[in-house]
GROMACS .gro file of N, CA and C in nm:
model
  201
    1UNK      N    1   2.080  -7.126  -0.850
    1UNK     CA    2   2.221  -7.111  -0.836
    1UNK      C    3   2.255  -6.962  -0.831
    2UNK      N    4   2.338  -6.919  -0.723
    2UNK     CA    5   2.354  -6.768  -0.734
    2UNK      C    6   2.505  -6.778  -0.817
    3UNK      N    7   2.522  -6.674  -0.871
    3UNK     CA    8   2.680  -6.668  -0.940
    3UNK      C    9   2.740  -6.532  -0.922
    4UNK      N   10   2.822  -6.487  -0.860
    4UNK     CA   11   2.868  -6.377  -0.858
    4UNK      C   12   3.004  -6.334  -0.981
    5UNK      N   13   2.979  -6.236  -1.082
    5UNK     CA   14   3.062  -6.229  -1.194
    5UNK      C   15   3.181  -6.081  -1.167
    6UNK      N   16   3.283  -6.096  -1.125
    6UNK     CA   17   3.407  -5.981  -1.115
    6UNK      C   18   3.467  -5.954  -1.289
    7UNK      N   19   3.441  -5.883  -1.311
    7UNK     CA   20   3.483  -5.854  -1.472
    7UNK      C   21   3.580  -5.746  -1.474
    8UNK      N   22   3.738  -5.760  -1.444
    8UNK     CA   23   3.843  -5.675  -1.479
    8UNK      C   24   3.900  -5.666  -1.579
    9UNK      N   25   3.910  -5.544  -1.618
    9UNK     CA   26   3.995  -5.531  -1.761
    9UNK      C   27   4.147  -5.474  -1.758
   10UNK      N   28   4.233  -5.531  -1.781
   10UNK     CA   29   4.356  -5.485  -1.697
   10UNK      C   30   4.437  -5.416  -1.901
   11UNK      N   31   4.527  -5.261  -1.842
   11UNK     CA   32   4.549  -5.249  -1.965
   11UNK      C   33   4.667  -5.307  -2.006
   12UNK      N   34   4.709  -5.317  -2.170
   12UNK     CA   35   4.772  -5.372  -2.199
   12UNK      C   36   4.933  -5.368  -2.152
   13UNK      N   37   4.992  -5.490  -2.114
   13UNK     CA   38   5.103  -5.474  -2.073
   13UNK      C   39   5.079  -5.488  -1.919
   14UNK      N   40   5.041  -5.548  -1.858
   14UNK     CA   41   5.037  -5.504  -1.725
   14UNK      C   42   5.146  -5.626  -1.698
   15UNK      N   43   5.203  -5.587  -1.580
   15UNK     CA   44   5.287  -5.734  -1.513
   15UNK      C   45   5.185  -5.859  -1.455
   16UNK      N   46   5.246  -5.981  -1.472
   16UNK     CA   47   5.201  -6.083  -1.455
   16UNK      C   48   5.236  -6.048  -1.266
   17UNK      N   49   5.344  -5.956  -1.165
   17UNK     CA   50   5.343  -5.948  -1.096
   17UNK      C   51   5.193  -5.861  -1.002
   18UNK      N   52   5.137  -5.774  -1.089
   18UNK     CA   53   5.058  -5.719  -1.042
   18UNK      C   54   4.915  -5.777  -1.011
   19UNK      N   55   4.925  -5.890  -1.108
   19UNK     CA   56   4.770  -5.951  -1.180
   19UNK      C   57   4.765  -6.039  -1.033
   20UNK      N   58   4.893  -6.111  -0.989
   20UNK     CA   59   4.916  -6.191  -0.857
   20UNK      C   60   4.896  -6.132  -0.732
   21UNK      N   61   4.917  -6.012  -0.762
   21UNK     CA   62   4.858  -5.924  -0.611
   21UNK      C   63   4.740  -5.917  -0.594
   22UNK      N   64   4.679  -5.856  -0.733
   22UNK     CA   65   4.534  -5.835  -0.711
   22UNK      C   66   4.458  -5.951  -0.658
   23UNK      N   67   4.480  -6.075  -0.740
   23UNK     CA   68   4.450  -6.221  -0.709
   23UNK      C   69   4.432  -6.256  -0.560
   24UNK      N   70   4.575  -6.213  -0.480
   24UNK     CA   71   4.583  -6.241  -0.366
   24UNK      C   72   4.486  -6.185  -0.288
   25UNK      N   73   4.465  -6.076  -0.303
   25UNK     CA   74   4.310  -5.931  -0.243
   25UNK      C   75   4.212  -5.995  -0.264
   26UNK      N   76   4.188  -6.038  -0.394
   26UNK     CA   77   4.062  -6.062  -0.393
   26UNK      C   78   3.970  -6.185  -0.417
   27UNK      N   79   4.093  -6.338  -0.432
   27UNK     CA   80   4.093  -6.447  -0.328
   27UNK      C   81   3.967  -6.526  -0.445
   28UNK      N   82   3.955  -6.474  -0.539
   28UNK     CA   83   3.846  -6.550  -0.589
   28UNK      C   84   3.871  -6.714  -0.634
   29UNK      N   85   3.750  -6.798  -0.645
   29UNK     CA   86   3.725  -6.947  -0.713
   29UNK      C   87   3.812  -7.025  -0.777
   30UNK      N   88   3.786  -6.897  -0.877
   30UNK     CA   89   3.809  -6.949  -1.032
   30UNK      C   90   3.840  -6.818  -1.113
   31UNK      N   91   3.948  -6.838  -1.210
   31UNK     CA   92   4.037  -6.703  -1.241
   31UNK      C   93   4.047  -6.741  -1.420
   32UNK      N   94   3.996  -6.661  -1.549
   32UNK     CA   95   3.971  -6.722  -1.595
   32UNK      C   96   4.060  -6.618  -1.702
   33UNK      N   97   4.161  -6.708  -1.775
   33UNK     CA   98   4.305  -6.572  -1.803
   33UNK      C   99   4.301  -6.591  -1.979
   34UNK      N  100   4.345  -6.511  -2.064
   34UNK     CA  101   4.349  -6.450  -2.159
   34UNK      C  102   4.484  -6.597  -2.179
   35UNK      N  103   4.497  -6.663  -2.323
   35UNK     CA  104   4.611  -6.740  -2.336
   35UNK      C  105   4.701  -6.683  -2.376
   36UNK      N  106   4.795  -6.563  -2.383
   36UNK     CA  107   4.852  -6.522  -2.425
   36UNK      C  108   4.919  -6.493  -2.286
   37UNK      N  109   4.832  -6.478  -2.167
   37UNK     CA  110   4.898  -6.466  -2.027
   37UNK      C  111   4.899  -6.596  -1.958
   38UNK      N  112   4.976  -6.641  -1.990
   38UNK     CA  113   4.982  -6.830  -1.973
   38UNK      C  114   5.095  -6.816  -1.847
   39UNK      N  115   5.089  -6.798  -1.744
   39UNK     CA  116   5.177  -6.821  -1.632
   39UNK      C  117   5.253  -6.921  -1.586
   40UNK      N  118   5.391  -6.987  -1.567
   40UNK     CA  119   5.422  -7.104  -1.528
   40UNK      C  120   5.480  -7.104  -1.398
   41UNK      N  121   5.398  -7.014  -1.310
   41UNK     CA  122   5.358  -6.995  -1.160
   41UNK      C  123   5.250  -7.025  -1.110
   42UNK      N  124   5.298  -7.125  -0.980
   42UNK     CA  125   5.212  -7.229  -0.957
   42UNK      C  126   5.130  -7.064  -0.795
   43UNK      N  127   5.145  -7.020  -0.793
   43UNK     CA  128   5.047  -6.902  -0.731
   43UNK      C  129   4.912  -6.869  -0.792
   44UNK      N  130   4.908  -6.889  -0.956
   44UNK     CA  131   4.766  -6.885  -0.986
   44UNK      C  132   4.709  -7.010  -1.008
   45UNK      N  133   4.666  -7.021  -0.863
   45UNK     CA  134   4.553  -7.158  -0.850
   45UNK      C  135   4.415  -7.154  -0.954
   46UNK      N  136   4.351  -7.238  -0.972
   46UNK     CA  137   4.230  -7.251  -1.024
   46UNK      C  138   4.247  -7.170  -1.148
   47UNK      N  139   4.325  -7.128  -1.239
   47UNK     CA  140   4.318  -7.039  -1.287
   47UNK      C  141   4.328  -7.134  -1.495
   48UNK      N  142   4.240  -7.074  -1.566
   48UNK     CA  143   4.193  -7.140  -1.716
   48UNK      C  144   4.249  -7.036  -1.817
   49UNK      N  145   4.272  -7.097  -1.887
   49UNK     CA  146   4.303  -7.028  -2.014
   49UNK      C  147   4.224  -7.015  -2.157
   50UNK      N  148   4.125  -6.908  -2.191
   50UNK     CA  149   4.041  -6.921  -2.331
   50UNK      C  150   4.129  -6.833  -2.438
   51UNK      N  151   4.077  -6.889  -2.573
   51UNK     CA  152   4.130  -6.838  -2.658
   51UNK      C  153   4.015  -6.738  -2.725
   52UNK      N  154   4.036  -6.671  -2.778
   52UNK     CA  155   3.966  -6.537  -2.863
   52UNK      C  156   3.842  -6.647  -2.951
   53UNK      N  157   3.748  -6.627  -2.954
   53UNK     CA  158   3.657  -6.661  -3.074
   53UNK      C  159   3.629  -6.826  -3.034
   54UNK      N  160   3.698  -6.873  -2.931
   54UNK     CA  161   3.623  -7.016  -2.900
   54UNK      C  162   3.519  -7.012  -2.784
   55UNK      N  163   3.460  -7.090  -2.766
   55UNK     CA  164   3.409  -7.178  -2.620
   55UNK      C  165   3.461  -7.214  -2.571
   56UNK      N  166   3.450  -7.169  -2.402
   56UNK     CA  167   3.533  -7.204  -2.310
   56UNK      C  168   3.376  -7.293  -2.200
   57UNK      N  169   3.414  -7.429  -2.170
   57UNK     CA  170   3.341  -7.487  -2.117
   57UNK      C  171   3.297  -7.425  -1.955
   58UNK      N  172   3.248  -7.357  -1.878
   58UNK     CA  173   3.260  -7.361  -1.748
   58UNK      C  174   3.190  -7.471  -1.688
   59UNK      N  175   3.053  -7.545  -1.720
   59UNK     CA  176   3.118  -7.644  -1.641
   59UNK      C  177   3.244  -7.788  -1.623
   60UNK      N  178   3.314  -7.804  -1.701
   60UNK     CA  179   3.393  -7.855  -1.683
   60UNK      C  180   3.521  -7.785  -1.550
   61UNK      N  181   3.520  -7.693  -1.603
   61UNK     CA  182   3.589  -7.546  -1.521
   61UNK      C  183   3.578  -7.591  -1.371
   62UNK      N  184   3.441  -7.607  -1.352
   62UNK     CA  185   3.408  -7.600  -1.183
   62UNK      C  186   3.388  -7.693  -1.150
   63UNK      N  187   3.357  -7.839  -1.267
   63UNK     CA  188   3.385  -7.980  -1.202
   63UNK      C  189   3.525  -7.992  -1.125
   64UNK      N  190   3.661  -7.919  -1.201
   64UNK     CA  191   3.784  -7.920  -1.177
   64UNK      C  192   3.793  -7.861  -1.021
   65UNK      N  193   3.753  -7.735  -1.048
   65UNK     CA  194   3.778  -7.660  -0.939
   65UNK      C  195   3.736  -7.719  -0.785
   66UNK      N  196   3.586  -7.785  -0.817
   66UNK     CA  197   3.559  -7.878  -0.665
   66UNK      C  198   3.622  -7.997  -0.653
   67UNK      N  199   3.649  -8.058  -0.761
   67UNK     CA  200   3.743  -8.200  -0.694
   67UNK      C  201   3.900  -8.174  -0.632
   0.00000   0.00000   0.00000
């Protein structure tokens, strides 16, 4: 399986408008967001929410993402 990993660190405070641009550029899968940046804009497709100090399942993640 090849996996390609984009790891951005955006600083604190950034707009939820900017995070949607970048998104748009760079068109990825699966978008995997901090819960505290919980969006109720339907523009971030595919996009998960983990919390600090848990497990976040990915494959469940990408069962979602292909059906």
């Amino acid at each position: 399986m090849e996996m390609k990993v984009l790891q951005c660190s955006f600083l604190s405070g950034i707009r939820l408008q900017k995070v949607e641009a970048l998104l748009r550029i760079l068109q990825p899968k699966v978008v995997l967001l901090p819960e505290e940046l919980n969006p109720d804009r339907p523009s971030i497709t595919n996009s998960f929410h983990y919390c600090v100090n848990e497990t976040f399942c990915i494959y469940q993640a990408r069962r979602t993402v292909q059906n």
